[in-house]
Amino acid sequence: MCLVEIGLAMVEKSPDVVWHSGSVGPDERRKVTKNSPAVVWLTGLSGCGKSTIAMALELALIRSGHPAFVLDGDNLRHGLNSDLGFSAQDRTENIRRVSEVARLFADAHIIAICSFISPYRLDRRNARNRIEPHAFLEVFVDAPLNICEQRDPKQLYRKAREKLAAGTPMGFTGIDAPYEPPENPEVHVKTDVQTVDQCVESILQTLRTRRILLQGDA
Ligand code: ADP
């Protein structure tokens, strides 16, 4: 009997479910993509700049010939995660599913750029543990709460403040739900003092240093 993790429950996996290995190995994939597997995990408060940096990074990678794809929190909640809300339990399940998807992208040598508030250290650690250690880059997209609240690109802080004042808190990260900053991220960018291009460049530099990008100018 084998137990697999589904949400917070352990579910028995049928013994008839077997793993099929493919015929394409990592060396053959690397010849096509010119990069090794990578998951770039952007975490930070709403409005800190995750989506902006994720899209700019994706563009830079694609333009230099490296397959990359953004897994965006809001976008995935339209489909795969449309049944999940924002309770601590649902946020955990959200991150579990996303990290499994990111692992598939990494296996295909497509650089998975994950843009999720992902406020809990434990969830991010679990995401990291699903990926090859060398392939996982945690990027702390850092900006002070008051700056994020001034930007408020989706007007969510305003809504959260209104709900809190009305006595119906919505559990919004930074307002009435916690954000646990990374303790040892591979990359730390500060979007109140660095430009988008500078933030993207420091992520690219780490991908180069790790020899994840094998050629090209990205
Ligand atoms: P998030 O995805 O973290 O919720 P968004 O990327 O949607 O945040 O919004 C961040 C806002 O901050 C955008 O309007 C963006 O133009 C602005 N911004 C200003 N400076 C930066 C920067 N250095 N990096 C990223 N975003 C920035």
GROMACS .gro file of C-alpha atoms and ligand atoms in nm:
model
  245
    1MET     CA    1   0.000   0.000   0.000
    2CYS     CA    2   0.127   0.347  -0.085
    3LEU     CA    3  -0.011   0.675   0.053
    4VAL     CA    4  -0.011   0.993  -0.153
    5GLU     CA    5  -0.076   1.346  -0.025
    6ILE     CA    6  -0.398   1.504  -0.153
    7GLY     CA    7  -0.464   1.836   0.019
    8LEU     CA    8  -0.416   1.779   0.389
    9ALA     CA    9  -0.519   1.415   0.365
   10MET     CA   10  -0.315   1.108   0.286
   11VAL     CA   11  -0.498   0.898   0.026
   12GLU     CA   12  -0.424   0.539  -0.063
   13LYS     CA   13  -0.272   0.508  -0.411
   14SER     CA   14  -0.382   0.206  -0.611
   15PRO     CA   15  -0.104  -0.054  -0.657
   16ASP     CA   16  -0.207  -0.057  -1.026
   17VAL     CA   17  -0.069   0.295  -1.071
   18VAL     CA   18   0.286   0.258  -1.202
   19TRP     CA   19   0.547   0.511  -1.313
   20HIS     CA   20   0.627   0.507  -1.687
   21SER     CA   21   0.974   0.631  -1.770
   22GLY     CA   22   1.012   0.815  -2.102
   23SER     CA   23   1.278   0.755  -2.366
   24VAL     CA   24   1.400   1.118  -2.371
   25GLY     CA   25   1.670   1.186  -2.112
   26PRO     CA   26   1.781   1.523  -1.968
   27ASP     CA   27   2.086   1.549  -2.198
   28GLU     CA   28   1.868   1.517  -2.506
   29ARG     CA   29   1.625   1.778  -2.373
   30ARG     CA   30   1.911   2.013  -2.288
   31LYS     CA   31   2.032   2.000  -2.650
   32VAL     CA   32   1.691   2.133  -2.758
   33THR     CA   33   1.627   2.393  -2.487
   34LYS     CA   34   1.985   2.506  -2.406
   35ASN     CA   35   1.888   2.516  -2.042
   36SER     CA   36   1.860   2.285  -1.747
   37PRO     CA   37   1.537   2.255  -1.549
   38ALA     CA   38   1.446   2.548  -1.327
   39VAL     CA   39   1.161   2.668  -1.112
   40VAL     CA   40   1.179   3.039  -1.031
   41TRP     CA   41   0.946   3.093  -0.737
   42LEU     CA   42   0.847   3.457  -0.682
   43THR     CA   43   0.698   3.529  -0.342
   44GLY     CA   44   0.587   3.855  -0.184
   45LEU     CA   45   0.296   4.073  -0.084
   46SER     CA   46   0.020   4.160  -0.328
   47GLY     CA   47   0.138   4.456  -0.537
   48CYS     CA   48   0.508   4.397  -0.466
   49GLY     CA   49   0.570   4.333  -0.836
   50LYS     CA   50   0.569   3.954  -0.879
   51SER     CA   51   0.355   3.947  -1.197
   52THR     CA   52   0.539   4.241  -1.352
   53ILE     CA   53   0.879   4.079  -1.293
   54ALA     CA   54   0.752   3.732  -1.393
   55MET     CA   55   0.626   3.859  -1.731
   56ALA     CA   56   0.945   4.058  -1.797
   57LEU     CA   57   1.162   3.758  -1.706
   58GLU     CA   58   0.957   3.529  -1.931
   59LEU     CA   59   0.997   3.773  -2.221
   60ALA     CA   60   1.374   3.800  -2.169
   61LEU     CA   61   1.413   3.422  -2.159
   62ILE     CA   62   1.192   3.356  -2.462
   63ARG     CA   63   1.368   3.626  -2.665
   64SER     CA   64   1.702   3.462  -2.595
   65GLY     CA   65   1.570   3.122  -2.701
   66HIS     CA   66   1.493   2.958  -2.366
   67PRO     CA   67   1.146   2.808  -2.319
   68ALA     CA   68   0.979   2.968  -2.017
   69PHE     CA   69   0.625   2.999  -1.891
   70VAL     CA   70   0.459   3.199  -1.615
   71LEU     CA   71   0.236   3.016  -1.371
   72ASP     CA   72   0.037   3.303  -1.223
   73GLY     CA   73  -0.168   3.277  -0.904
   74ASP     CA   74  -0.476   3.456  -1.040
   75ASN     CA   75  -0.462   3.275  -1.375
   76LEU     CA   76  -0.449   2.929  -1.219
   77ARG     CA   77  -0.740   3.016  -0.992
   78HIS     CA   78  -0.952   3.048  -1.309
   79GLY     CA   79  -0.904   2.680  -1.391
   80LEU     CA   80  -0.703   2.418  -1.206
   81ASN     CA   81  -0.754   2.589  -0.870
   82SER     CA   82  -1.098   2.741  -0.926
   83ASP     CA   83  -1.239   2.529  -0.642
   84LEU     CA   84  -1.000   2.683  -0.386
   85GLY     CA   85  -1.047   2.988  -0.166
   86PHE     CA   86  -0.806   3.177   0.057
   87SER     CA   87  -0.826   2.988   0.387
   88ALA     CA   88  -0.490   2.864   0.516
   89GLN     CA   89  -0.588   2.511   0.409
   90ASP     CA   90  -0.688   2.618   0.056
   91ARG     CA   91  -0.372   2.830   0.017
   92THR     CA   92  -0.167   2.524   0.110
   93GLU     CA   93  -0.350   2.307  -0.144
   94ASN     CA   94  -0.312   2.584  -0.404
   95ILE     CA   95   0.065   2.580  -0.358
   96ARG     CA   96   0.081   2.199  -0.356
   97ARG     CA   97  -0.094   2.178  -0.694
   98VAL     CA   98   0.107   2.461  -0.843
   99SER     CA   99   0.438   2.309  -0.736
  100GLU     CA  100   0.339   1.976  -0.891
  101VAL     CA  101   0.261   2.159  -1.218
  102ALA     CA  102   0.592   2.347  -1.190
  103ARG     CA  103   0.771   2.015  -1.151
  104LEU     CA  104   0.618   1.891  -1.478
  105PHE     CA  105   0.737   2.207  -1.653
  106ALA     CA  106   1.083   2.160  -1.504
  107ASP     CA  107   1.089   1.798  -1.620
  108ALA     CA  108   1.015   1.930  -1.972
  109HIS     CA  109   1.303   2.182  -1.931
  110ILE     CA  110   1.061   2.472  -1.960
  111ILE     CA  111   1.163   2.732  -1.704
  112ALA     CA  112   0.861   2.761  -1.475
  113ILE     CA  113   0.820   3.112  -1.336
  114CYS     CA  114   0.581   3.085  -1.043
  115SER     CA  115   0.417   3.407  -0.928
  116PHE     CA  116   0.232   3.347  -0.603
  117ILE     CA  117   0.202   3.541  -0.279
  118SER     CA  118   0.269   3.203  -0.112
  119PRO     CA  119   0.274   3.362   0.235
  120TYR     CA  120   0.365   3.056   0.442
  121ARG     CA  121   0.726   2.935   0.479
  122LEU     CA  122   0.613   2.577   0.521
  123ASP     CA  123   0.425   2.579   0.188
  124ARG     CA  124   0.726   2.727   0.009
  125ARG     CA  125   0.953   2.469   0.173
  126ASN     CA  126   0.718   2.193   0.056
  127ALA     CA  127   0.726   2.339  -0.297
  128ARG     CA  128   1.107   2.344  -0.283
  129ASN     CA  129   1.114   1.984  -0.165
  130ARG     CA  130   0.920   1.871  -0.473
  131ILE     CA  131   1.187   2.011  -0.706
  132GLU     CA  132   1.552   1.912  -0.760
  133PRO     CA  133   1.752   2.130  -0.513
  134HIS     CA  134   1.973   2.282  -0.784
  135ALA     CA  135   1.667   2.375  -0.995
  136PHE     CA  136   1.469   2.571  -0.734
  137LEU     CA  137   1.523   2.946  -0.699
  138GLU     CA  138   1.321   3.128  -0.436
  139VAL     CA  139   1.298   3.498  -0.522
  140PHE     CA  140   1.184   3.733  -0.248
  141VAL     CA  141   1.009   4.020  -0.425
  142ASP     CA  142   1.031   4.270  -0.144
  143ALA     CA  143   0.854   4.602  -0.105
  144PRO     CA  144   0.724   4.765   0.214
  145LEU     CA  145   0.356   4.711   0.284
  146ASN     CA  146   0.280   5.084   0.261
  147ILE     CA  147   0.430   5.098  -0.092
  148CYS     CA  148   0.231   4.792  -0.202
  149GLU     CA  149  -0.080   4.951  -0.057
  150GLN     CA  150  -0.014   5.279  -0.240
  151ARG     CA  151   0.030   5.089  -0.569
  152ASP     CA  152  -0.275   4.866  -0.508
  153PRO     CA  153  -0.289   4.762  -0.877
  154LYS     CA  154  -0.598   4.546  -0.825
  155GLN     CA  155  -0.760   4.767  -0.559
  156LEU     CA  156  -0.749   4.472  -0.323
  157TYR     CA  157  -0.594   4.658  -0.028
  158ARG     CA  158  -0.872   4.915  -0.044
  159LYS     CA  159  -1.129   4.635  -0.045
  160ALA     CA  160  -0.952   4.454   0.242
  161ARG     CA  161  -0.944   4.772   0.453
  162GLU     CA  162  -1.313   4.838   0.383
  163LYS     CA  163  -1.410   4.482   0.477
  164LEU     CA  164  -1.201   4.495   0.793
  165ALA     CA  165  -1.365   4.824   0.894
  166ALA     CA  166  -1.708   4.670   0.826
  167GLY     CA  167  -1.625   4.375   1.054
  168THR     CA  168  -1.602   4.121   0.771
  169PRO     CA  169  -1.227   4.057   0.736
  170MET     CA  170  -1.132   3.886   0.410
  171GLY     CA  171  -0.803   3.736   0.530
  172PHE     CA  172  -0.592   3.950   0.299
  173THR     CA  173  -0.215   3.899   0.325
  174GLY     CA  174  -0.046   4.189   0.502
  175ILE     CA  175  -0.375   4.331   0.636
  176ASP     CA  176  -0.548   4.056   0.830
  177ALA     CA  177  -0.349   3.750   0.727
  178PRO     CA  178   0.023   3.690   0.783
  179TYR     CA  179   0.313   3.701   0.538
  180GLU     CA  180   0.621   3.508   0.642
  181PRO     CA  181   0.923   3.652   0.455
  182PRO     CA  182   1.183   3.408   0.319
  183GLU     CA  183   1.480   3.358   0.552
  184ASN     CA  184   1.733   3.252   0.292
  185PRO     CA  185   1.608   3.319  -0.062
  186GLU     CA  186   1.837   3.258  -0.360
  187VAL     CA  187   1.749   3.607  -0.489
  188HIS     CA  188   1.624   3.912  -0.299
  189VAL     CA  189   1.497   4.207  -0.502
  190LYS     CA  190   1.363   4.532  -0.359
  191THR     CA  191   1.111   4.682  -0.595
  192ASP     CA  192   1.086   5.014  -0.410
  193VAL     CA  193   1.448   5.090  -0.500
  194GLN     CA  194   1.528   4.866  -0.801
  195THR     CA  195   1.380   4.892  -1.150
  196VAL     CA  196   1.199   4.600  -1.313
  197ASP     CA  197   1.500   4.549  -1.543
  198GLN     CA  198   1.740   4.538  -1.247
  199CYS     CA  199   1.523   4.282  -1.070
  200VAL     CA  200   1.503   4.065  -1.384
  201GLU     CA  201   1.879   4.092  -1.435
  202SER     CA  202   1.957   3.967  -1.086
  203ILE     CA  203   1.739   3.660  -1.145
  204LEU     CA  204   1.904   3.596  -1.483
  205GLN     CA  205   2.245   3.634  -1.322
  206THR     CA  206   2.161   3.363  -1.069
  207LEU     CA  207   2.037   3.134  -1.350
  208ARG     CA  208   2.368   3.191  -1.531
  209THR     CA  209   2.578   3.137  -1.218
  210ARG     CA  210   2.402   2.808  -1.159
  211ARG     CA  211   2.470   2.710  -1.520
  212ILE     CA  212   2.098   2.666  -1.577
  213LEU     CA  213   2.123   2.883  -1.888
  214LEU     CA  214   2.378   2.712  -2.107
  215GLN     CA  215   2.402   2.968  -2.385
  216GLY     CA  216   2.246   3.285  -2.518
  217ASP     CA  217   2.256   3.634  -2.384
  218ALA     CA  218   1.970   3.605  -2.137
  219ADP     P1  219   0.187   4.142  -0.772
  219ADP     O1  220   0.187   4.044  -0.887
  219ADP     O2  221   0.300   4.120  -0.677
  219ADP     O3  222   0.054   4.151  -0.703
  219ADP     P2  223   0.194   4.343  -0.980
  219ADP     O4  224   0.314   4.308  -1.062
  219ADP     O5  225   0.059   4.302  -1.031
  219ADP     O6  226   0.217   4.290  -0.830
  219ADP     O7  227   0.190   4.499  -0.955
  219ADP     C1  228   0.304   4.571  -0.913
  219ADP     C2  229   0.289   4.718  -0.951
  219ADP     O8  230   0.407   4.787  -0.907
  219ADP     C3  231   0.277   4.736  -1.102
  219ADP     O9  232   0.187   4.843  -1.126
  219ADP     C4  233   0.421   4.776  -1.141
  219ADP    O10  234   0.423   4.858  -1.257
  219ADP     C5  235   0.467   4.855  -1.019
  219ADP     N1  236   0.612   4.857  -0.999
  219ADP     C6  237   0.685   4.967  -0.974
  219ADP     N2  238   0.816   4.938  -0.963
  219ADP     C7  239   0.829   4.806  -0.982
  219ADP     C8  240   0.941   4.717  -0.981
  219ADP     N3  241   1.066   4.758  -0.960
  219ADP     N4  242   0.916   4.585  -1.003
  219ADP     C9  243   0.790   4.541  -1.023
  219ADP     N5  244   0.679   4.620  -1.024
  219ADP    C10  245   0.698   4.752  -1.004
   0.00000   0.00000   0.00000
